[in-house]
Short mmCIF file of C-alpha atoms in Angstrom, two decimals:
data_model
loop_
_atom_site.label_atom_id
_atom_site.label_comp_id
_atom_site.label_asym_id
_atom_site.label_seq_id
_atom_site.Cartn_x
_atom_site.Cartn_y
_atom_site.Cartn_z
CA UNK A 232 25.22 -3.59 -11.79
CA UNK A 233 22.59 -6.00 -11.89
CA UNK A 234 21.04 -9.64 -12.87
CA UNK A 235 17.77 -10.44 -13.16
CA UNK A 236 18.29 -14.74 -12.11
CA UNK A 237 17.06 -14.25 -8.28
CA UNK A 238 13.48 -12.57 -8.50
CA UNK A 239 14.13 -9.48 -5.85
CA UNK A 240 10.72 -9.33 -4.57
CA UNK A 241 9.62 -5.77 -3.53
CA UNK A 242 7.25 -4.75 -1.20
CA UNK A 243 3.77 -2.71 -1.21
CA UNK A 244 5.17 1.46 -1.50
CA UNK A 245 1.85 1.20 0.35
CA UNK A 246 2.24 1.50 4.02
CA UNK A 247 0.24 -1.12 5.56
CA UNK A 248 -3.00 -0.21 8.50
CA UNK A 249 -2.01 1.51 10.90
CA UNK A 250 -1.24 4.26 12.93
CA UNK A 251 1.26 6.61 11.66
CA UNK A 252 2.94 10.33 12.16
CA UNK A 253 6.26 12.45 12.38
CA UNK A 254 8.07 13.98 15.07
CA UNK A 255 10.32 17.24 14.11
CA UNK A 256 12.76 18.61 16.30
CA UNK A 257 15.23 16.15 17.48
CA UNK A 258 16.62 15.50 13.74
CA UNK A 259 17.36 17.87 10.38
CA UNK A 260 14.27 15.70 9.26
CA UNK A 261 11.70 14.74 11.62
CA UNK A 262 11.06 10.34 12.70
CA UNK A 263 8.54 8.65 11.12
CA UNK A 264 6.52 6.70 13.49
CA UNK A 265 4.64 4.06 12.20
CA UNK A 266 2.25 1.65 15.37
CA UNK A 267 0.64 -1.58 13.71
CA UNK A 268 -3.38 -2.62 15.18
CA UNK A 269 -1.40 -5.21 17.34
CA UNK A 270 0.47 -3.20 19.01
CA UNK A 271 -2.14 -0.14 19.49
CA UNK A 272 -2.47 -0.22 23.44
CA UNK A 273 -0.24 -2.82 24.25
CA UNK A 274 1.02 -1.45 27.75
CA UNK A 275 4.50 -2.82 27.08
CA UNK A 276 5.25 -3.34 22.63
CA UNK A 277 9.20 -2.93 21.09
CA UNK A 278 10.81 -0.43 20.18
CA UNK A 279 12.27 -0.71 16.53
CA UNK A 280 13.93 2.80 16.15
CA UNK A 281 15.47 1.94 11.77
CA UNK A 282 17.95 4.41 10.16
CA UNK A 283 17.96 4.77 6.60
CA UNK A 284 15.97 3.80 4.05
CA UNK A 285 11.67 4.74 2.51
CA UNK A 286 10.13 4.91 6.08
CA UNK A 287 7.37 1.80 4.58
CA UNK A 288 9.58 -0.72 4.65
CA UNK A 289 10.04 -0.75 8.13
CA UNK A 290 6.55 -0.84 8.33
CA UNK A 291 5.11 -3.86 6.99
CA UNK A 292 8.18 -5.09 9.07
CA UNK A 293 6.69 -4.02 12.26
CA UNK A 294 3.09 -4.68 10.85
CA UNK A 295 4.72 -7.68 9.48
CA UNK A 296 5.19 -9.24 13.51
CA UNK A 297 3.13 -11.35 16.19
CA UNK A 298 4.95 -9.32 19.03
CA UNK A 299 3.54 -5.68 19.68
CA UNK A 300 6.36 -3.35 17.78
CA UNK A 301 6.50 0.44 16.72
CA UNK A 302 7.96 1.00 14.04
CA UNK A 303 10.21 5.09 15.03
CA UNK A 304 12.15 4.89 10.83
CA UNK A 305 14.93 8.03 10.94
CA UNK A 306 16.63 9.00 7.08
CA UNK A 307 18.93 11.26 7.01
CA UNK A 308 20.28 10.47 3.64
CA UNK A 309 23.43 9.04 2.23
CA UNK A 310 26.67 8.31 3.90
CA UNK A 311 27.28 6.46 7.25
CA UNK A 312 29.01 10.24 7.89
CA UNK A 313 25.83 11.99 8.56
CA UNK A 314 24.42 9.53 10.89
CA UNK A 315 27.67 8.65 13.10
CA UNK A 316 27.46 12.26 13.42
CA UNK A 317 24.01 12.63 14.56
CA UNK A 318 23.98 10.30 17.13
CA UNK A 319 27.10 11.10 18.77
CA UNK A 320 24.40 12.90 21.34
CA UNK A 321 24.67 10.66 23.35
CA UNK A 322 20.88 11.87 24.58
CA UNK A 323 19.26 11.13 21.81
CA UNK A 324 18.37 7.75 20.90
CA UNK A 325 16.50 8.06 24.92
CA UNK A 326 14.68 11.39 23.54
CA UNK A 327 13.87 9.25 21.03
CA UNK A 328 12.05 7.30 22.37
CA UNK A 329 10.83 9.25 25.23
CA UNK A 330 8.86 11.51 22.29
CA UNK A 331 7.45 8.28 21.08
CA UNK A 332 6.40 7.02 24.38
CA UNK A 333 4.39 10.35 24.89
CA UNK A 334 3.29 10.65 21.60
CA UNK A 335 1.79 7.05 22.39
CA UNK A 336 0.31 7.72 25.58
CA UNK A 337 -1.39 11.06 24.57
CA UNK A 338 -3.27 9.15 21.94
CA UNK A 339 -4.11 5.79 23.30
CA UNK A 340 -4.68 8.04 27.16
CA UNK A 341 -2.83 5.77 28.88
CA UNK A 342 0.87 4.82 30.12
CA UNK A 343 3.67 3.27 27.14
CA UNK A 344 7.11 1.26 28.22
CA UNK A 345 9.22 -0.38 26.01
CA UNK A 346 9.60 -4.21 25.86
CA UNK A 347 12.62 -3.66 24.61
CA UNK A 348 14.12 -0.97 22.04
CA UNK A 349 15.82 -2.96 19.05
CA UNK A 350 18.19 -0.72 17.08
CA UNK A 351 18.49 -1.65 13.04
CA UNK A 352 19.76 -0.32 10.31
CA UNK A 353 20.12 -0.44 6.14
CA UNK A 354 23.44 -0.55 5.00
CA UNK A 355 24.76 3.62 5.73
CA UNK A 356 22.27 2.73 8.50
CA UNK A 357 25.49 1.62 10.62
CA UNK A 358 26.80 4.97 11.40
CA UNK A 359 24.42 5.82 13.23
CA UNK A 360 24.87 2.35 15.60
CA UNK A 361 27.76 2.79 15.69
CA UNK A 362 27.82 5.84 17.56
CA UNK A 363 25.08 3.67 20.30
CA UNK A 364 27.11 1.01 21.06
CA UNK A 365 30.03 3.64 21.53
CA UNK A 366 28.69 4.89 23.92
CA UNK A 367 28.26 3.09 27.15
CA UNK A 368 25.10 4.60 28.56
CA UNK A 369 23.60 4.35 25.18
CA UNK A 370 24.47 1.41 24.26
CA UNK A 371 22.66 -0.61 27.80
CA UNK A 372 19.61 0.74 26.35
CA UNK A 373 19.60 -1.13 23.56
CA UNK A 374 18.17 -4.54 24.15
CA UNK A 375 19.12 -5.83 19.62
CA UNK A 376 20.90 -5.11 17.04
CA UNK A 377 19.40 -5.73 13.46
CA UNK A 378 22.44 -4.62 10.16
CA UNK A 379 20.92 -5.05 7.16
CA UNK A 380 24.04 -5.52 4.93
CA UNK A 381 25.46 -3.00 6.17
CA UNK A 382 29.11 -3.29 8.64
CA UNK A 383 31.39 -1.15 6.53
CA UNK A 384 34.95 0.03 7.45
CA UNK A 385 38.25 1.86 5.89
CA UNK A 386 40.86 -0.05 4.89
CA UNK A 387 44.41 0.78 6.22
CA UNK A 388 45.86 2.31 4.16
CA UNK A 389 42.56 3.76 3.00
CA UNK A 390 41.44 2.50 -0.25
CA UNK A 391 43.84 -0.35 0.51
CA UNK A 392 41.73 -4.12 -0.05
CA UNK A 393 43.35 -7.00 2.16
CA UNK A 394 44.21 -8.58 -1.80
CA UNK A 395 46.81 -5.56 -1.97
CA UNK A 396 47.61 -5.41 1.10
CA UNK A 397 45.90 -3.40 3.12
CA UNK A 398 44.21 -4.65 6.26
CA UNK A 399 40.99 -3.18 8.57
CA UNK A 400 40.83 -0.80 10.40
CA UNK A 401 39.47 -2.70 13.32
CA UNK A 402 38.75 0.39 15.87
CA UNK A 403 36.08 0.46 14.33
CA UNK A 404 34.35 -2.33 14.23
CA UNK A 405 35.10 -3.27 18.78
CA UNK A 406 31.54 -1.43 20.19
CA UNK A 407 30.38 -4.12 17.70
CA UNK A 408 32.12 -7.63 18.50
CA UNK A 409 31.79 -5.54 22.28
CA UNK A 410 27.55 -6.28 21.74
CA UNK A 411 28.81 -9.84 19.74
CA UNK A 412 30.07 -10.68 22.93
CA UNK A 413 27.10 -10.07 24.80
CA UNK A 414 24.87 -11.11 22.14
CA UNK A 415 25.86 -14.97 22.82
CA UNK A 416 26.74 -14.85 26.37
CA UNK A 417 22.70 -13.99 26.06
CA UNK A 418 22.77 -10.46 27.54
CA UNK A 419 20.72 -9.60 24.05
CA UNK A 420 20.67 -9.81 20.58
CA UNK A 421 22.52 -9.13 17.24
CA UNK A 422 21.51 -10.17 13.84
CA UNK A 423 24.06 -9.95 10.52
CA UNK A 424 23.20 -10.28 6.87
CA UNK A 425 25.65 -8.91 4.50
CA UNK A 426 26.50 -9.33 0.76
CA UNK A 427 29.15 -10.37 -1.09
CA UNK A 428 29.43 -7.24 -2.68
CA UNK A 429 32.68 -6.40 -2.56
CA UNK A 430 33.05 -2.26 -3.04
CA UNK A 431 36.95 -2.11 -3.07
CA UNK A 432 37.08 1.35 -1.51
CA UNK A 433 36.24 -0.17 2.13
CA UNK A 434 35.51 -3.08 3.69
CA UNK A 435 32.82 -5.35 2.32
CA UNK A 436 30.19 -5.96 4.69
CA UNK A 437 31.85 -9.65 4.36
CA UNK A 438 35.28 -8.51 5.51
CA UNK A 439 33.36 -7.57 8.48
CA UNK A 440 31.10 -10.18 9.29
CA UNK A 441 34.14 -12.55 9.03
CA UNK A 442 35.89 -10.47 11.35
CA UNK A 443 33.26 -10.25 14.29
CA UNK A 444 33.46 -14.11 14.43
CA UNK A 445 36.83 -14.78 14.87
CA UNK A 446 37.19 -12.60 16.84
CA UNK A 447 34.54 -14.22 18.89
CA UNK A 448 36.06 -17.51 17.66
CA UNK A 449 32.83 -18.90 15.03
CA UNK A 450 33.56 -20.55 11.72
CA UNK A 451 30.47 -20.35 9.32
CA UNK A 452 27.88 -23.60 7.74
CA UNK A 453 27.96 -23.54 4.38
CA UNK A 454 24.24 -24.31 3.78
CA UNK A 455 21.45 -23.22 0.92
CA UNK A 456 18.05 -22.41 1.44
CA UNK A 457 15.22 -20.19 0.35
CA UNK A 458 15.75 -16.44 2.05
CA UNK A 459 13.36 -13.43 1.80
CA UNK A 460 12.37 -11.88 -1.44
CA UNK A 461 13.47 -14.88 -3.02
CA UNK A 462 17.59 -14.21 -1.41
CA UNK A 463 20.18 -17.43 -1.76
CA UNK A 464 21.45 -18.16 1.84
CA UNK A 465 25.26 -19.63 1.58
CA UNK A 466 25.63 -19.33 5.01
CA UNK A 467 25.25 -19.48 8.71
CA UNK A 468 26.57 -18.90 11.80
CA UNK A 469 26.11 -17.92 15.48
CA UNK A 470 25.61 -19.20 19.31
CA UNK A 471 23.55 -17.21 21.99
CA UNK A 472 22.07 -14.56 20.41
CA UNK A 473 23.84 -13.95 17.76
CA UNK A 474 23.09 -14.95 14.11
CA UNK A 475 25.13 -14.46 10.97
CA UNK A 476 23.55 -14.58 8.03
CA UNK A 477 25.87 -14.36 4.38
CA UNK A 478 23.56 -14.54 1.27
CA UNK A 479 24.62 -14.66 -2.48
CA UNK A 480 24.86 -11.54 -4.84
CA UNK A 481 27.05 -8.66 -5.40
CA UNK A 482 24.93 -6.49 -7.73
CA UNK A 483 22.36 -3.36 -6.12
CA UNK A 484 19.66 -6.03 -6.16
CA UNK A 485 21.17 -8.18 -4.01
CA UNK A 486 22.16 -5.20 -2.00
CA UNK A 487 18.05 -3.72 -1.31
CA UNK A 488 17.24 -7.13 -0.83
CA UNK A 489 18.39 -7.36 2.77
CA UNK A 490 16.51 -3.91 3.58
CA UNK A 491 13.14 -5.69 1.56
CA UNK A 492 12.92 -8.87 4.24
CA UNK A 493 13.18 -7.02 7.26
CA UNK A 494 10.16 -9.07 8.12
CA UNK A 495 11.51 -12.63 8.16
CA UNK A 496 14.73 -10.37 10.36
CA UNK A 497 13.38 -8.62 12.34
CA UNK A 498 10.71 -12.11 13.02
CA UNK A 499 14.50 -13.28 13.54
CA UNK A 500 16.20 -11.03 16.00
CA UNK A 501 12.60 -10.48 17.69
CA UNK A 502 12.97 -14.22 18.66
CA UNK A 503 17.07 -14.64 18.82
CA UNK A 504 16.09 -12.35 22.21
CA UNK A 505 12.80 -14.21 23.77
CA UNK A 506 15.71 -17.67 23.62
CA UNK A 507 16.91 -18.27 26.91
#
């Protein structure tokens, strides 16, 4: 489906100014790294490892930040399974981080230590984040989680929606609940955005967000506000350094809005991480 009531503004497909390079050998496809001018030579920039989607969006997101931030974009193809499987290797996030730091040091001639590490996923990219958060060692290196309309699980029985008597496969959400609890307590930061899209055969991002909120005994506040790229914000929830934002829309353009809104969503996540 498509609709024409909202703007669905899109970022420029031309990458912003800055240093761009690729790191091969860690994954089936190269990791694309972008260093905006503000981050070039910075001693402790944030590292944003983003999963799923064309790399220029993450580049614009990093370029828009007031804080120095470097983005490493990982795009492995369709479906969450390919991301989940790749990041079952608990050392992979560390190796990406080290490879980026080494490359930046070689370019600048000075050592680089990242101030914080954010893992970000659009749509199916949540599969990598789930694998990372399920491993205690890998999860300990994560300071922030950004989920852009991309947290799904299966129904039990399979393909049986809640309205037909199904339940969520909540075991696959445990790692996200655990990190959300930490963020709510001020340890790390987490921002979850979701649309109103109802896939039908597996849990929607609204249903998984509702589950997170129930587990933390949090309630939504209804609002009606403009969001990034012409999105319409319908609800907010959260506490501490946890925020859940619900947006209008149940079409493909509404889904993609969440990715192109990444510059503002990333800024909000980084600001959450700064809060006491």
